[in-house]
Coordinates of C-alpha atoms (C1' of nucleotides) in Angstrom, one line a residue:
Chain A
X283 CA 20.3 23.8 113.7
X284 CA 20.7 26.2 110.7
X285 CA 17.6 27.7 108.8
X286 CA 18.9 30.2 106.0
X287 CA 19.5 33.3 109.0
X288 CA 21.6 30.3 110.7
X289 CA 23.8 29.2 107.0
X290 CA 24.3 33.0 106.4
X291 CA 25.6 34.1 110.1
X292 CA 28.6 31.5 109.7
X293 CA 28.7 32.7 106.3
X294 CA 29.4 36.5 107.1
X295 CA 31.3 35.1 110.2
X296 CA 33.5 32.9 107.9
X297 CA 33.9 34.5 104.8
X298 CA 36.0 37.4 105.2
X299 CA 38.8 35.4 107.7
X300 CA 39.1 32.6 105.0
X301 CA 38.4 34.4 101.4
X302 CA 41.9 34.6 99.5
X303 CA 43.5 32.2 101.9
X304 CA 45.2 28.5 100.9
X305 CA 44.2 25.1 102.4
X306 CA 46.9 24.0 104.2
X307 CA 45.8 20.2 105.0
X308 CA 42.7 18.6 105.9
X309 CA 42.1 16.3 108.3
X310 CA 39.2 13.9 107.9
X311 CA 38.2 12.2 111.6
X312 CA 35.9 10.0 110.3
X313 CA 35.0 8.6 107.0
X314 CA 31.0 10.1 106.4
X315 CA 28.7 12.4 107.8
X316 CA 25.6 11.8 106.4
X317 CA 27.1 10.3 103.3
X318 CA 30.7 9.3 102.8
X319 CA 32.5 12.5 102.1
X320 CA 33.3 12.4 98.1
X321 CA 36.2 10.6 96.5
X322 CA 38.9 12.5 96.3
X323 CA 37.7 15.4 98.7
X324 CA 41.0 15.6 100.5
X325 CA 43.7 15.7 97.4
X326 CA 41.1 18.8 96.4
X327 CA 41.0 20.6 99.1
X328 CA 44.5 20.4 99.8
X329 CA 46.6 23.2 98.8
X330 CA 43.6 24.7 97.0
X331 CA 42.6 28.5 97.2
X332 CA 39.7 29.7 98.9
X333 CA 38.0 32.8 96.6
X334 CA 34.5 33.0 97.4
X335 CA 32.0 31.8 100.4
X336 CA 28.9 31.8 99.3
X337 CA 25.2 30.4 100.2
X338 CA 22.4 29.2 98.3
X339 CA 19.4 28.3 100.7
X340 CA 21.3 26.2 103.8
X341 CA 24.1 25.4 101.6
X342 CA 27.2 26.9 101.7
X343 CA 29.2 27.5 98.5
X344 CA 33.1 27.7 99.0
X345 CA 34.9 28.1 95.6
X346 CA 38.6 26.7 95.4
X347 CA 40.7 26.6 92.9
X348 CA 42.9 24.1 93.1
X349 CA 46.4 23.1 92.8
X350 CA 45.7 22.5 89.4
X351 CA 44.0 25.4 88.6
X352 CA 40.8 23.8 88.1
X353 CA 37.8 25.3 89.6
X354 CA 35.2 23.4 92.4
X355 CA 32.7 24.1 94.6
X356 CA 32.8 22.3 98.3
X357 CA 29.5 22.4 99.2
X358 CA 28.4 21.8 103.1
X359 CA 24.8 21.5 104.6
X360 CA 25.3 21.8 108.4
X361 CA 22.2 19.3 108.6
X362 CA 21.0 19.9 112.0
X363 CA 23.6 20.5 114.1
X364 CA 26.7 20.9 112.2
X365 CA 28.8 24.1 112.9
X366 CA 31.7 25.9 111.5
X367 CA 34.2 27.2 114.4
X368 CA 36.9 29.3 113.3
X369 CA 40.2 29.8 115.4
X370 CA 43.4 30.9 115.4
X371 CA 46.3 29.3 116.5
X372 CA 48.1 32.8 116.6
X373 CA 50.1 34.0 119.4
X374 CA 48.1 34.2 122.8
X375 CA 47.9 37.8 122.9
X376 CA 45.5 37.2 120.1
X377 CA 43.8 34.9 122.4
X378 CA 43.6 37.4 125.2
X379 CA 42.4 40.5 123.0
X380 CA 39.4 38.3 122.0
X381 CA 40.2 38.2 118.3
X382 CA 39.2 34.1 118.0
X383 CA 35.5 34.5 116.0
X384 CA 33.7 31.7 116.5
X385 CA 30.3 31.4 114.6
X386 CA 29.2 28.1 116.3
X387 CA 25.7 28.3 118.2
X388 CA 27.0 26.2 120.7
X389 CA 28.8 26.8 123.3
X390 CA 32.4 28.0 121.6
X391 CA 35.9 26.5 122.2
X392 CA 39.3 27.3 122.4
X393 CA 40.6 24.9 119.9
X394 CA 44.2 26.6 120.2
X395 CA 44.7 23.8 122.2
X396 CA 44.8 21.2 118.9
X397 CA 41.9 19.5 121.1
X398 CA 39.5 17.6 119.3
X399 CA 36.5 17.1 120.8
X400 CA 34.2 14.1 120.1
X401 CA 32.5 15.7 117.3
X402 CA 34.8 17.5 115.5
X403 CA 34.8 15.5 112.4
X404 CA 36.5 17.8 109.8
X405 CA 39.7 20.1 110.7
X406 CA 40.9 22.1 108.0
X407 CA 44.4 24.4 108.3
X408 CA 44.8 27.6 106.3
X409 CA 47.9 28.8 105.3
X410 CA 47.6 31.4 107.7
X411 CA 47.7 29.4 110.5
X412 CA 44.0 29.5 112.1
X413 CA 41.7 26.2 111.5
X414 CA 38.2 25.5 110.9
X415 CA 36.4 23.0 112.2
X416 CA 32.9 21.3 111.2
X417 CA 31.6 19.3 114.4
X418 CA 28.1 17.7 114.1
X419 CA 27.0 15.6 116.6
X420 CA 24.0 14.1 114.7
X421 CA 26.0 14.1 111.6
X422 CA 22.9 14.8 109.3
X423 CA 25.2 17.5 107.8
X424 CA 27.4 16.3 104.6
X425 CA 29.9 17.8 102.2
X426 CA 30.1 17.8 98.2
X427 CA 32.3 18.4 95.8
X428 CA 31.4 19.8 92.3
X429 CA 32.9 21.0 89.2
X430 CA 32.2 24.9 89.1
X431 CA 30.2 24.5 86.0
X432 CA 28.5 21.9 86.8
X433 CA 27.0 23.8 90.1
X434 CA 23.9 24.2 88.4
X435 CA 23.6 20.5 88.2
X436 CA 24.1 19.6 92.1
X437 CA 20.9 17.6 92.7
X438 CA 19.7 19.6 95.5
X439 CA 19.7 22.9 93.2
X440 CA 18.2 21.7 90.0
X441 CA 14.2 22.1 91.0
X442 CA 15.1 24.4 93.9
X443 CA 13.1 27.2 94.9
X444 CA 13.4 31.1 95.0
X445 CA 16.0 32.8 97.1
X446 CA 13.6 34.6 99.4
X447 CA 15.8 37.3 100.5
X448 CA 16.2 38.1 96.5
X449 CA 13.7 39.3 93.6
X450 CA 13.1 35.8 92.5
X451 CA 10.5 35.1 95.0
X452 CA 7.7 36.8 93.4
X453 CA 3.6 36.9 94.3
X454 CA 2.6 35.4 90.9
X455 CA 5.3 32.8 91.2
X456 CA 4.6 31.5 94.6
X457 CA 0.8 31.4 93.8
X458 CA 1.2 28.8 90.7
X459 CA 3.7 26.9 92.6
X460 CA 1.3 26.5 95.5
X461 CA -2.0 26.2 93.5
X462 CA -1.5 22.8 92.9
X463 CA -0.8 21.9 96.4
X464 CA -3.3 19.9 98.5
X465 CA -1.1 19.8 101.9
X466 CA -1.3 23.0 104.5
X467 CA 0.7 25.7 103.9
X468 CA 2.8 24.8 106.8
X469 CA 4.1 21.8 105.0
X470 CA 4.5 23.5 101.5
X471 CA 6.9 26.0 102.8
X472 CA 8.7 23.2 104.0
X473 CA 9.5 22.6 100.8
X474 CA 12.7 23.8 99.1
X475 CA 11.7 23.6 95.5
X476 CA 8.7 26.0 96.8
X477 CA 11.1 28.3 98.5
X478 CA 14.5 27.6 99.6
X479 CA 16.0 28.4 102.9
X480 CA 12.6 27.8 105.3
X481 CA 13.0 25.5 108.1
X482 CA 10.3 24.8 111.5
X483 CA 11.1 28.2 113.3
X484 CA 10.8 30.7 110.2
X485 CA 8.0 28.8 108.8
X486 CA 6.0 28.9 111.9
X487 CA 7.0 32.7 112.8
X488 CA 6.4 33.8 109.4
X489 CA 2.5 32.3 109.1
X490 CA 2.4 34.5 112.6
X491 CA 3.0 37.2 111.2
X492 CA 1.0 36.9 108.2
X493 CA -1.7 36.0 110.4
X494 CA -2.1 32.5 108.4
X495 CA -3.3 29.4 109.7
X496 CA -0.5 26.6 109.4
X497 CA -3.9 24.3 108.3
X498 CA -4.7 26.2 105.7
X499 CA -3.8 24.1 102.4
X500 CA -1.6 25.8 100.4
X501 CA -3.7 25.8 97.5
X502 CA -6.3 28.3 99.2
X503 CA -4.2 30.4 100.9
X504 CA -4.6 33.0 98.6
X505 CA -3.3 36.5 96.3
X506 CA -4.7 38.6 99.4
X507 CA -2.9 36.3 102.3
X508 CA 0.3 35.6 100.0
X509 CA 0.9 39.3 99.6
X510 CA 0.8 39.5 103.1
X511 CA 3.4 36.2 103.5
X512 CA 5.9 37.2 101.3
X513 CA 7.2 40.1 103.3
X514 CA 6.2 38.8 106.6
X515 CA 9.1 35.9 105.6
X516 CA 11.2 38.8 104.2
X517 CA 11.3 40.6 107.6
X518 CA 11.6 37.6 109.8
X519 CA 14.6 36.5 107.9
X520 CA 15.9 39.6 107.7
X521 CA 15.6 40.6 111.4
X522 CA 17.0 37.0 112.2
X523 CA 20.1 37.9 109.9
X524 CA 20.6 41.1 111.9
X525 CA 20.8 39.3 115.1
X526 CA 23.0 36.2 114.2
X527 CA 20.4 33.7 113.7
X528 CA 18.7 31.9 116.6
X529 CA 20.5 30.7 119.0
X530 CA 18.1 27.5 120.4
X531 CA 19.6 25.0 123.0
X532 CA 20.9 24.8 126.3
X533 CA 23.7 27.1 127.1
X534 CA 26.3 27.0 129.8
X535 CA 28.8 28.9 128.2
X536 CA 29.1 32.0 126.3
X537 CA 31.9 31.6 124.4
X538 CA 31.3 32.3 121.0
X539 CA 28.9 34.4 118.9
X540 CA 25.2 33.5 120.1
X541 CA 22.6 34.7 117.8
X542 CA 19.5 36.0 119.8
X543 CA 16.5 35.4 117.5
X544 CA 15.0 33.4 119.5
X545 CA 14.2 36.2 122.3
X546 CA 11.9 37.8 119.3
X547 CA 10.2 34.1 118.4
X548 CA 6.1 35.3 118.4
X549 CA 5.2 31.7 118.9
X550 CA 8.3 29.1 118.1
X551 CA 8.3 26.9 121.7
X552 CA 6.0 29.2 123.2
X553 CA 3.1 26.8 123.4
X554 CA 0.6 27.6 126.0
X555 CA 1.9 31.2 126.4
X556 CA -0.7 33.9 125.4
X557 CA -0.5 35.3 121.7
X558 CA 2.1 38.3 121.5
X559 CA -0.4 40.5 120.0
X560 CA -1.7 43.0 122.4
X561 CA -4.9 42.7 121.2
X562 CA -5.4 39.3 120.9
X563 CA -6.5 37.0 123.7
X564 CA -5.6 33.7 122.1
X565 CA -2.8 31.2 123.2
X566 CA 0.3 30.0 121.2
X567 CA -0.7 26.1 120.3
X568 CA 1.5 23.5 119.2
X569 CA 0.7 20.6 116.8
X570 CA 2.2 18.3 114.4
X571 CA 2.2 18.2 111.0
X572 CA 4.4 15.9 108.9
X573 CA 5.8 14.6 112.0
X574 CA 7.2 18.1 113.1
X575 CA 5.9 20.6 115.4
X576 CA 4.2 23.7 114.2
X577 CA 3.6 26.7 116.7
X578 CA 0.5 29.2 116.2
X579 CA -2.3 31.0 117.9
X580 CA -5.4 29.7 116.8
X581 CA -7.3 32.6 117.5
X582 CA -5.6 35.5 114.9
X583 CA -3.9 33.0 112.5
X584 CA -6.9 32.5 109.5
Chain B
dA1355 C1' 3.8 13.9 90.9
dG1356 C1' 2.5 14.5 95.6
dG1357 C1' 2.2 12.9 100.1
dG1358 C1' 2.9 9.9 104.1
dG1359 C1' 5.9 7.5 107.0
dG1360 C1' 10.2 5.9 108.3
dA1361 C1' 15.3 6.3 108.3
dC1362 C1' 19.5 8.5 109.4
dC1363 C1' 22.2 10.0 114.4
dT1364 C1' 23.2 11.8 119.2
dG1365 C1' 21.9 14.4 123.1
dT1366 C1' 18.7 16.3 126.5
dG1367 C1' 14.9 16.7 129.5
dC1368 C1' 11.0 14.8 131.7
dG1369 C1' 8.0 11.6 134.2
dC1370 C1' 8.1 7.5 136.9
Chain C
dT870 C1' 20.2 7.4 140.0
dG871 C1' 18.3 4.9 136.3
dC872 C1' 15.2 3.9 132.5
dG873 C1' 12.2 4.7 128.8
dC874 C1' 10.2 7.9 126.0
dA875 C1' 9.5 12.2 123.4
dC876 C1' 11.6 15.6 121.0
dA877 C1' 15.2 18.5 118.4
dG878 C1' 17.1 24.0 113.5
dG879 C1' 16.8 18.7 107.9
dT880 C1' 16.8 15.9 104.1
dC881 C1' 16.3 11.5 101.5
dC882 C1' 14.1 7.3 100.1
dC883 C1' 10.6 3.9 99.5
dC884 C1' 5.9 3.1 98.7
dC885 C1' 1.0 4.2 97.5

DNA sequence: AGGGGGACCTGTGCGC
DNA sequence: TGCGCACAGGTCCCCC
């Protein structure tokens, strides 16, 4: 599911319910997601407080500190179709007023009713009474548990790349790290020690817009294109922030908080449909590299 | 070291 | 209605 617009709208949706609040208990429903969730996760968690949400690329950064005052980060990738629901289990007046926020891009549920659906694999009670729940069907989503200063150490963030919503991800710094690749751009930005936070849609929509060929090989793309990509991926993951991510999947429900990205997607799925540019009489193409699907118009991507 | 291919899972949609 | 296949927002691991 979640690209970086995706991990930050659950972010911003979860953030300021669950900052400053205690873990109450934690119920595991399974043993693993992708990997078995870390020794000792639960006694952690449990009774810890919550001070920070935070993100870094499609990882979310919760900081606890814990019974014993020591400080860790549980850190969650929602893989591909993990989600955060929040609810609370308040009075139903609370219910009726539509104060439940539920950040899942999915269709949402009333969990009030201490249902647990097939996938709901963790439930996790705050102090103040309302639950979050992380279901993932797929389960490629998994949870960590570090030391706070060790964070710098998590695997995943040791050779990662640039925040590209931040002033890391510079021109001369994205040239060097993609002179020295032979595969197409496409693939490259695929890549989170090149730039963290891309996935298929953003990748696609952002060589769109910076009228790049997915084909071209990263290592010729170019000063003159690259100064063109960088804020073509700035606006697109901006723009996708502003409207709560994308929101792709069948929906027969509209419970919850849909993002709508996807209406504004130049050429994501839109294979065989003509190019969005006015001007251009070309028609969106889809192909596969790496073994994923990459959306373009052939005739104004170069 | 980089790159390709497969693995990990479940669900959905489509053609037959 | 059922079956088989392709495909889905992501990473990780093995092998060359």
């Amino acid at each position: 599911m979640p690209e970086l617009p995706e991990v930050e709208t659950v972010r911003r949706g979860l953030a300021p319910h669950i900052e400053g609040k205690r873990i109450a208990y934690v119920d595991l429903r399974r043993p693993d997601l992708r990997f078995p969730f870390p020794e000792g996760f639960v006694e952690a968690l449990t009774g810890a407080r919550i001070e920070k949400m935070d993100r870094r690329a499609k990882y979310l950064m919760t900081y606890l500190t814990g019974l014993t005052g020591d400080s860790w980060v549980w850190i969650t990738h929602l893989g591909m179709t993990g989600r955060f629901t929040r609810s609370d289990l308040g009075s139903d007046d609370a219910l009726a007023d539509n104060s439940i926020a539920d950040v899942s891009f999915t269709p949402g549920r009333f969990h009030n009713q201490l249902e647990v659906a097939k996938h709901d694999h963790v439930i996790i009670g705050l102090d103040d009474g309302s639950r979050l729940v992380y279901a993932d069907p797929r389960r490629f989503g998994f949870m960590h548990l570090v030391q706070a200063d060790a964070l710098s150490q998590y695997p995943a963030f040791v050779n990662m790349g640039p925040e590209p919503l931040s002033s890391d991800l510079t021109l001369e710094d994205l040239l060097s790290r993609l002179s020295a690749r032979a595969s197409p751009i496409k693939q490259a930005l695929l890549d989170q020690n090149i730039i963290a936070g891309l996935g298929n849609i953003y990748v696609c929509e952002a060589l769109f817009r910076a009228n790049i060929s997915p084909k071209r090989l990263a290592k010729n793309v170019g000063k003159q294109r690259l100064a063109r990509l960088i804020p073509a991926i700035q606006t697109v993951l901006s723009e996708a922030i502003a409207a709560g991510g994308s929101s792709i999947s069948d929906f027969k429900s509209s419970d919850g908080a849909l993002g709508y990205f996807q209406h504004n997607f130049d050429v994501y799925e839109r294979a065989d449909e003509p190019c969005s540019r006015q001007e251009c009489a070309g028609i969106v193409k889809r192909l596969v590299q790496g073994g994923r699907s990459t959306f373009y118009c052939g005739t104004c991507q170069k």
